[in-house]
Tab-separated table of C-alpha atoms and ligand atoms in Angstrom:
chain	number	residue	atom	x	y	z
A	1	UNK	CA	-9.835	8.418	-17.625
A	2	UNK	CA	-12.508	5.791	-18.510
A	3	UNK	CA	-16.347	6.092	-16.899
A	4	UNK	CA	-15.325	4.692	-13.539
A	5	UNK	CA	-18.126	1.887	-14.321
A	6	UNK	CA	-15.365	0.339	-17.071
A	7	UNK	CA	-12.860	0.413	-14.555
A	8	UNK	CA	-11.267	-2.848	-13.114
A	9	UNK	CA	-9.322	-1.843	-9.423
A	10	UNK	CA	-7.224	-4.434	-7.686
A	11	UNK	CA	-7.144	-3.399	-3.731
A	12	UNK	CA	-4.926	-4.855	-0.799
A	13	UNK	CA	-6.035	-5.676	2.133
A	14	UNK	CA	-9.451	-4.931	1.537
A	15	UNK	CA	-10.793	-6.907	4.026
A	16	UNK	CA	-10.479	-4.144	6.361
A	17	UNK	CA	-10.092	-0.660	7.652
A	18	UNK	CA	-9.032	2.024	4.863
A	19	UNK	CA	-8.707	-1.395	1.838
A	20	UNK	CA	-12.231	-2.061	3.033
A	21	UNK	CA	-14.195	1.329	2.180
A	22	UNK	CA	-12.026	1.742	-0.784
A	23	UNK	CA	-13.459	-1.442	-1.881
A	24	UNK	CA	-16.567	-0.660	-1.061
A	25	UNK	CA	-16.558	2.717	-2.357
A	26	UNK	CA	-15.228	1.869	-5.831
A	27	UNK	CA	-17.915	-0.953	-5.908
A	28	UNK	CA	-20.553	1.581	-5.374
A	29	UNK	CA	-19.122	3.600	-8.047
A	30	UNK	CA	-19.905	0.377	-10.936
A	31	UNK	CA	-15.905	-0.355	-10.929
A	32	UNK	CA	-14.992	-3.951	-11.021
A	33	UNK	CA	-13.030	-4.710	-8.240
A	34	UNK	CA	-10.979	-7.284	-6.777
A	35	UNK	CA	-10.153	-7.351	-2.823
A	36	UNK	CA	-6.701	-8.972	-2.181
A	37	UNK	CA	-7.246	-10.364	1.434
A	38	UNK	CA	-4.803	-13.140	3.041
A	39	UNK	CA	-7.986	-14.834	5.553
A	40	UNK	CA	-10.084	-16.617	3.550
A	41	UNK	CA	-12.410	-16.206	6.053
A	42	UNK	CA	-12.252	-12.723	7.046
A	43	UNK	CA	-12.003	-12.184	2.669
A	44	UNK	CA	-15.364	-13.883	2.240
A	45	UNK	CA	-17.022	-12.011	5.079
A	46	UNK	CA	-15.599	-8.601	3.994
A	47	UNK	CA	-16.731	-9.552	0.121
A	48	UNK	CA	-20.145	-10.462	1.713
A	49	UNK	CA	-20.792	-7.201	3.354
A	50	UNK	CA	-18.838	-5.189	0.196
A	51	UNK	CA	-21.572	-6.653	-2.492
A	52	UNK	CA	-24.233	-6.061	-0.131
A	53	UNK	CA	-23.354	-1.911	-0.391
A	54	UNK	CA	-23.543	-2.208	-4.161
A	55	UNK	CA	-27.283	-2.524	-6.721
A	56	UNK	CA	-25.096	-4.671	-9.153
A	57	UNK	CA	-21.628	-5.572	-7.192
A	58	UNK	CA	-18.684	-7.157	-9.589
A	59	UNK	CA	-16.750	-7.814	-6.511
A	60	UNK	CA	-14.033	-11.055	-6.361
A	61	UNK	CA	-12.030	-12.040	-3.697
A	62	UNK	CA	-8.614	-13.248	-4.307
A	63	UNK	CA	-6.667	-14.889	-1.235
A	64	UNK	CA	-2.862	-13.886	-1.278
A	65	UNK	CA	0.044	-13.072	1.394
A	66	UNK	CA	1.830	-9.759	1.131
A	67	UNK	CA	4.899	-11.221	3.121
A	68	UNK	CA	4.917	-14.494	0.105
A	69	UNK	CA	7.033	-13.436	-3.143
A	70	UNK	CA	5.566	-16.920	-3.781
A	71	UNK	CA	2.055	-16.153	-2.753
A	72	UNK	CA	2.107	-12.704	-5.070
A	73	UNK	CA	2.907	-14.634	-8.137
A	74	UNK	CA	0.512	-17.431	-7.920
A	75	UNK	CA	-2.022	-14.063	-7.347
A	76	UNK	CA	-0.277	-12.142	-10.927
A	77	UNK	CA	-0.731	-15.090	-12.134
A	78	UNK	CA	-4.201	-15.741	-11.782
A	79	UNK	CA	-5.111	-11.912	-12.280
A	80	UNK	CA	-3.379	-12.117	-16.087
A	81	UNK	CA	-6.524	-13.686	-17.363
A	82	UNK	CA	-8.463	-10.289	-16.087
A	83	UNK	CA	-6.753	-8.092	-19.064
A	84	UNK	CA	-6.188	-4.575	-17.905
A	85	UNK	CA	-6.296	-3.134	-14.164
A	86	UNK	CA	-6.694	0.344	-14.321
A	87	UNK	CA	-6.173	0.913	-10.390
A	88	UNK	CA	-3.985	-0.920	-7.673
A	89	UNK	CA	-4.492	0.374	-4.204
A	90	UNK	CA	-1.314	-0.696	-2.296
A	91	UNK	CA	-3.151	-0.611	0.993
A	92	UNK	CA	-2.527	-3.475	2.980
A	93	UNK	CA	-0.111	-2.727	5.837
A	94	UNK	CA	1.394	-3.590	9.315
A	95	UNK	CA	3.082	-2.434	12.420
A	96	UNK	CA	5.137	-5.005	14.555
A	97	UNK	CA	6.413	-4.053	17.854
A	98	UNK	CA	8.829	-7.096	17.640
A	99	UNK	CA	11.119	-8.304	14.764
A	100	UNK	CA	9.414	-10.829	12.575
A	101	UNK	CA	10.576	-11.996	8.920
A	102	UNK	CA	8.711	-13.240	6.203
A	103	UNK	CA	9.286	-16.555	4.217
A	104	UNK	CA	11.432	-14.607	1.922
A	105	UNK	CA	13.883	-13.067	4.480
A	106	UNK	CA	12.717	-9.314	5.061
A	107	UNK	CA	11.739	-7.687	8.353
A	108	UNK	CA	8.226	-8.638	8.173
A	109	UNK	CA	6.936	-4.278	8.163
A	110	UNK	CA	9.204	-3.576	5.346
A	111	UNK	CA	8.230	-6.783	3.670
A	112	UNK	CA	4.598	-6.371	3.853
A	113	UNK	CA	4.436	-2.801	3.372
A	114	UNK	CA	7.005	-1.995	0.509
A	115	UNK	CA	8.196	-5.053	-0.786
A	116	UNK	CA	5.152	-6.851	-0.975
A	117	UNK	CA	3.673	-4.128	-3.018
A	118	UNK	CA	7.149	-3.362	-4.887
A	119	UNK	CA	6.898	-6.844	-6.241
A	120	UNK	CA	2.675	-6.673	-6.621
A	121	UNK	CA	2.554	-3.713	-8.953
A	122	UNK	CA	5.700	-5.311	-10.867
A	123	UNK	CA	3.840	-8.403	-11.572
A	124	UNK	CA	0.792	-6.574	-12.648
A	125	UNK	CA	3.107	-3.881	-14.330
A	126	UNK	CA	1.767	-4.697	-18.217
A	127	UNK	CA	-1.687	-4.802	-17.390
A	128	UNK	CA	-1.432	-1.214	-15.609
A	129	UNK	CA	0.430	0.228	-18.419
A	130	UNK	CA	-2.186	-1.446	-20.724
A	131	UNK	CA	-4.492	0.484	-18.960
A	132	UNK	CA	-2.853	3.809	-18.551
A	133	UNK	CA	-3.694	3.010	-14.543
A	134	UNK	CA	-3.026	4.455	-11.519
A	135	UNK	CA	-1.184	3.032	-8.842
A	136	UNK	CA	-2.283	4.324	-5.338
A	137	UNK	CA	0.158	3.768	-2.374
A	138	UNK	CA	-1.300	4.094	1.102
A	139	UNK	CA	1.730	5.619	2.965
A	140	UNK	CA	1.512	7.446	6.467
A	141	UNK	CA	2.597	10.938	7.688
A	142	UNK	CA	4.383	8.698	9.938
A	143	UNK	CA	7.163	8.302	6.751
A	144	UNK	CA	8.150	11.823	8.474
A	145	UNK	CA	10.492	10.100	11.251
A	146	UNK	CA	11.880	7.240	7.948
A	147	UNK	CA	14.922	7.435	7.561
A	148	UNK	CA	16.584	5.175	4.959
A	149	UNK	CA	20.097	6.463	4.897
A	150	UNK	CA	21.093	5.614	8.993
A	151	UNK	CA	22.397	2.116	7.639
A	152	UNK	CA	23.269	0.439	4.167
A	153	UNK	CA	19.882	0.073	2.826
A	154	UNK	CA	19.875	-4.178	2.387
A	155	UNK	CA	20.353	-4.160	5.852
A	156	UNK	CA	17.499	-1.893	6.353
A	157	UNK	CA	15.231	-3.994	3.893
A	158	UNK	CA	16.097	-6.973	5.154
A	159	UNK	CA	16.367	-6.017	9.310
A	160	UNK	CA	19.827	-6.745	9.648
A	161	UNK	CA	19.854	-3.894	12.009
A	162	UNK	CA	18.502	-3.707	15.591
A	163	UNK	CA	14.511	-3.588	15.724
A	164	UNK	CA	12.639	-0.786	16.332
A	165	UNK	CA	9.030	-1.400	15.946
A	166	UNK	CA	8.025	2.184	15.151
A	167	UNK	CA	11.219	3.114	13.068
A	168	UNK	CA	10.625	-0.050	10.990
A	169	UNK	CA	7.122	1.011	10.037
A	170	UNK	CA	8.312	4.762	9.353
A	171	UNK	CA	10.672	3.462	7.354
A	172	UNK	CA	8.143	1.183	5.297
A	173	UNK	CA	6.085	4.169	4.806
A	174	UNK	CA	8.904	6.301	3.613
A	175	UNK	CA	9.628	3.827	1.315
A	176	UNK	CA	5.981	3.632	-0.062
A	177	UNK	CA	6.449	7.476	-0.865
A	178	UNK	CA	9.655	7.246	-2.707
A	179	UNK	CA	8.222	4.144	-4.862
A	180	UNK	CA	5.257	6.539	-5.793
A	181	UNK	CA	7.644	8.924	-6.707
A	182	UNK	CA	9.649	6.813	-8.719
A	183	UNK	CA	6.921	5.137	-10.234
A	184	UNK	CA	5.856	8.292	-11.733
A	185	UNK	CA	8.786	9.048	-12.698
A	186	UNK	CA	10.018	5.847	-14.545
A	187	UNK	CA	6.477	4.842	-15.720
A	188	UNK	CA	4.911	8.253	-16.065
A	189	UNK	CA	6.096	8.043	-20.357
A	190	UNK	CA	4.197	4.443	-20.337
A	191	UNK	CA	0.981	6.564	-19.066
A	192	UNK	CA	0.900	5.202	-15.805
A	193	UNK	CA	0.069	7.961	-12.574
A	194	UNK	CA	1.368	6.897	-9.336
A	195	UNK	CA	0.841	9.209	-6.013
A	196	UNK	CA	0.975	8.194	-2.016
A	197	UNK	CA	-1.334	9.537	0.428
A	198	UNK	CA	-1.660	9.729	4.441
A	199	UNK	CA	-5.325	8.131	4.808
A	200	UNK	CA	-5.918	9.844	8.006
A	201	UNK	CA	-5.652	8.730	11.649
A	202	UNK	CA	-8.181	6.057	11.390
A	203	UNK	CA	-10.078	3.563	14.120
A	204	UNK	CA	-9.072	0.377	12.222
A	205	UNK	CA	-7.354	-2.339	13.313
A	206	UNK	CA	-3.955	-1.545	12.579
A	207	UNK	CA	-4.126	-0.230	16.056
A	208	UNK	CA	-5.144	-4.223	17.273
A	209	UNK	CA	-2.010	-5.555	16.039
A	210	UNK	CA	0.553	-5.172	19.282
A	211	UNK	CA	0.176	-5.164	23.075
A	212	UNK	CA	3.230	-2.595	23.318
A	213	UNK	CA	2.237	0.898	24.917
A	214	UNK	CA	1.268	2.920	21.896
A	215	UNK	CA	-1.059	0.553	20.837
A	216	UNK	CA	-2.610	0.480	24.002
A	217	UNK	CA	-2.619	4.261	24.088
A	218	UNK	CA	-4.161	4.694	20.346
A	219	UNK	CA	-6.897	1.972	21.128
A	220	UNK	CA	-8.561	4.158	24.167
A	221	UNK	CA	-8.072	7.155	21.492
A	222	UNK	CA	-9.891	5.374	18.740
A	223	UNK	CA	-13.549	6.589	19.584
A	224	UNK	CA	-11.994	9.939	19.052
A	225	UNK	CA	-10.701	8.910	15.784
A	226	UNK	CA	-12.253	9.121	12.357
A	227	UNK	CA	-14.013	6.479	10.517
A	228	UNK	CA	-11.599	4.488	7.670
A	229	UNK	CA	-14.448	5.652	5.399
A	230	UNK	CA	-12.410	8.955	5.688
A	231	UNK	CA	-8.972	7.026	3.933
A	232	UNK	CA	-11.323	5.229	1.796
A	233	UNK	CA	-12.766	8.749	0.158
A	234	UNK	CA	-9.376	9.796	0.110
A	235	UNK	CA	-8.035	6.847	-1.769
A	236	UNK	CA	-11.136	6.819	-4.154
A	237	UNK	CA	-10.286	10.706	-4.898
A	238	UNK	CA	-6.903	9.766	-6.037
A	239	UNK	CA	-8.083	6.398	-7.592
A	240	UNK	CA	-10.340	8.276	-10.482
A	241	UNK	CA	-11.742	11.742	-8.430
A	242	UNK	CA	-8.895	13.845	-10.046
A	243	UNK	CA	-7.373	14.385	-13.374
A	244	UNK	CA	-4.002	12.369	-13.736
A	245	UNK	CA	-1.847	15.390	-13.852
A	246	UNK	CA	-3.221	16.866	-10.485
A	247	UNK	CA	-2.198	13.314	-8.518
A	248	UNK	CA	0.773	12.224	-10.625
A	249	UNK	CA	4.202	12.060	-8.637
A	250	UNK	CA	2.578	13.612	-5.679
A	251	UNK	CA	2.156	13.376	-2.045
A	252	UNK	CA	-1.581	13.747	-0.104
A	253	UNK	CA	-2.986	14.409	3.295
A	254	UNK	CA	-6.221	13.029	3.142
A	255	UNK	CA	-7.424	15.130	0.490
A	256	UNK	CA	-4.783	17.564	0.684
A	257	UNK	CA	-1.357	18.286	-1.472
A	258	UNK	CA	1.011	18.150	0.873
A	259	UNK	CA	5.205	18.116	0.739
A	260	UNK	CA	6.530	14.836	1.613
A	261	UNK	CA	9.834	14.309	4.568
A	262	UNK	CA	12.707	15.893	2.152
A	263	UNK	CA	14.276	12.161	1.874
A	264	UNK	CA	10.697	11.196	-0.397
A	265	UNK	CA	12.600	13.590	-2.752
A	266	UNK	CA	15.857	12.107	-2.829
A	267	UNK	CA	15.817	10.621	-6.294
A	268	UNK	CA	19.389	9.376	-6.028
A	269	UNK	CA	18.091	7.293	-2.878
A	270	UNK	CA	14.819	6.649	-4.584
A	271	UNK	CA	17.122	4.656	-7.747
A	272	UNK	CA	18.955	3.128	-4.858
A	273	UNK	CA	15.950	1.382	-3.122
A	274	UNK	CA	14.434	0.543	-6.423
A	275	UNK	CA	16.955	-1.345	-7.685
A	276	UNK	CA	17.692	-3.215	-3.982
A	277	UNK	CA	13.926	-3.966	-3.757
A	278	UNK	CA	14.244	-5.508	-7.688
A	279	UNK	CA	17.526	-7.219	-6.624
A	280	UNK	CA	15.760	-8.473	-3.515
A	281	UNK	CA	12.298	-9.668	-4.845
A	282	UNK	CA	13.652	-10.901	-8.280
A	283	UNK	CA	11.478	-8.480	-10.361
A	284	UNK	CA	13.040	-7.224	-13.857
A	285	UNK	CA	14.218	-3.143	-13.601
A	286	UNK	CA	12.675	-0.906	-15.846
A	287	UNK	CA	14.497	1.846	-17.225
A	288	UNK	CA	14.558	5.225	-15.542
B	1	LIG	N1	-5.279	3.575	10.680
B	1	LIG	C1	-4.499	4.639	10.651
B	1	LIG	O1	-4.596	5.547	11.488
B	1	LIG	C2	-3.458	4.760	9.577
B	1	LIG	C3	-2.671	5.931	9.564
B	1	LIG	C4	-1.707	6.075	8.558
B	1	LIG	C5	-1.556	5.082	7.608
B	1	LIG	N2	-2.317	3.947	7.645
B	1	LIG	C6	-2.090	2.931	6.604
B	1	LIG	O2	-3.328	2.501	6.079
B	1	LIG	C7	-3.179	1.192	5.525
B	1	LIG	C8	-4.357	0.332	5.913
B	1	LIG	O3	-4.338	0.126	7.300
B	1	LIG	P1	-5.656	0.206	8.201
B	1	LIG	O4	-5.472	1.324	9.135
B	1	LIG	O5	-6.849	0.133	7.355
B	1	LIG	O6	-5.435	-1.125	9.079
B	1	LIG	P2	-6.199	-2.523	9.147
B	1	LIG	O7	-7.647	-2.311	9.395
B	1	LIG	O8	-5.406	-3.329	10.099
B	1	LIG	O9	-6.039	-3.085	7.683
B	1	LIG	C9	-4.821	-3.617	7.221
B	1	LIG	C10	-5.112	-4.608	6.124
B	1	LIG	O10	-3.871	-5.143	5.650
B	1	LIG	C11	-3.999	-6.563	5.595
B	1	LIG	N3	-2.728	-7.260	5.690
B	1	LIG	C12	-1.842	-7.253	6.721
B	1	LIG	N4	-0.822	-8.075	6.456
B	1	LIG	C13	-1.068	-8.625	5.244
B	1	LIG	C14	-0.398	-9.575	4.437
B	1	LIG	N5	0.743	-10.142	4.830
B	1	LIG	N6	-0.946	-9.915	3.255
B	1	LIG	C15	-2.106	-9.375	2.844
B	1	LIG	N7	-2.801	-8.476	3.572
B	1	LIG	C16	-2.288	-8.121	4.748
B	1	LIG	C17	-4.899	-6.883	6.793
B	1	LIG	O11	-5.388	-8.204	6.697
B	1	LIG	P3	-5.826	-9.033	8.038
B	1	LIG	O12	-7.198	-8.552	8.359
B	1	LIG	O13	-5.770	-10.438	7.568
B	1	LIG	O14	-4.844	-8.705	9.098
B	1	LIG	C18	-5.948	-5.809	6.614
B	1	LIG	O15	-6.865	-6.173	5.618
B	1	LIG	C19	-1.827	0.666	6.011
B	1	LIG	O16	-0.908	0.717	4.959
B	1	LIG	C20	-1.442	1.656	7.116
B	1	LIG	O17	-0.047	1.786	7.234
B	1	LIG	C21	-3.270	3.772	8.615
């Protein structure tokens, strides 16, 4: 891998928690980096503080939706101009107690969190391969109670099934693990790495979004709670700490190796929610 000062990383939701310190982090490390936030306002602020942490920041913000097919591609296409990208953190996430759908039709958790960044790292596909990159998806060790086999999967993807706030986002996450897996596995000849990771239990905001009971119950618990700089490090160490081979097609805990729910390894079910996720966001299949 290149001297992580020649290295251009593309980060979601990087205006915040986890996305944030990875941003920060890679800045400090002379990478080029640009922080995918969908507030303008709360982009510039985290951009201002992110330069600040850095002697010589290359830092640019870039305002897109995750929930937008149509918001992604105005973003891939203003990105193609930037030639390779040698990391994509697919970071940005959410948790919705109550069914909401994007523009595009999805249950807004799935949409956000997998499809979002299904149809992302499609867009920027050639400049990844270019770049022999590394795609980074920030799953959960909540993907342990996923389960995308309880109903035909469109339905799933698109919440055509009754809402459950928390089994929606363990399904999302699930689904971020089984990309990474079949990522690797499709794009691994094309010298792209692709692993997931569990960033930690973190005092971000992800724990702001809801006024449902468990949110209520993890906000008094976040003093107890580590810092996101903890996900950051974690993210960074998969981002350009390891060799390829040690990350590639692999599952983390924090820092750790650590075995994914036996679904992530379902590679029949893997091919399945590929191709729905292609058939469903428009993007071109590659070939396993
Ligand atoms: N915190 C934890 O304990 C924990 C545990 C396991 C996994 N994770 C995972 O870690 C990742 C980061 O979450 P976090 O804990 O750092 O939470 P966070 O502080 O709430 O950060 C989430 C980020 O995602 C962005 N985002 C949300 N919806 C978006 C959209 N439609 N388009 C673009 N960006 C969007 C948010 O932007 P706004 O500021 O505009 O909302 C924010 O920048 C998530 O994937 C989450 O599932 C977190």
């Amino acid at each position: 891998m290149k001297d992580t000062a020649d290295l251009r990383a593309v980060v979601t939701g990087a205006n915040s928690g986890v996305g944030r310190s990875a941003a920060e982090l890679l800045a400090a490390a002379g990478a080029s980096v640009v922080m995918v936030c969908r507030s303008e306002q709360r982009g510039r602020a985290a951009l201002e503080e992110v330069s600040k942490q850095s002697p010589d920041p290359r830092v640019r913000l870039e305002v897109a939706d995750l929930s937008s097919l149509g918001s992604l591609r105005e973003l891939a296409s203003r990105l193609a101009g930037l030639g390779s990208v040698d990391v994509l953190v697919n970071n940005a996430g959410v948790y919705r107690a109550r069914r909401e759908m994007t523009e595009d039709g999805f249950e807004m958790t799935m949409g956000v969190n997998h499809l979002g960044h299904f149809a992302l790292t499609h867009l920027l596909m050639e400049q990844l391969t270019e770049a022999g990159g590394r795609v980074i998806s920030v799953s959960s060790d909540g993907h342990r109670s996923g389960d995308l086999k309880r109903a035909p999967l469109d339905d799933i993807l698109t919440g055509r099934i009754p809402f459950k706030g928390l089994q929606a986002y363990a399904d999302s996450k699930l689904a971020n693990v089984l990309f990474a897996f079949e990522l690797s596995r499709r794009m691994g000849r094309a010298g792209l790495t692709a692993a997931a990771l569990h960033p930690g239990v973190l005092a971000t905001r992800i724990w702001n979004q809801n006024l449902n009971p468990l949110s209520l119950m993890m906000r008094v618990f976040k003093p107890f709670m580590k810092r996101p700089s903890t996900g950051g490090k974690a993210v960074c160490r998969l981002a350009f700490g390891s060799e390829a081979a040690d990350v590639d097609g692999r599952y983390f805990h924090v820092e750790e190796e650590s075995k994914a729910v036996d679904q992530a390894y379902d590679q029949e079910l893997a091919e399945k929610l590929w191709n729905e996720s292609a058939r469903l966001t428009g993007m071109t299949v590659m070939a396993a």
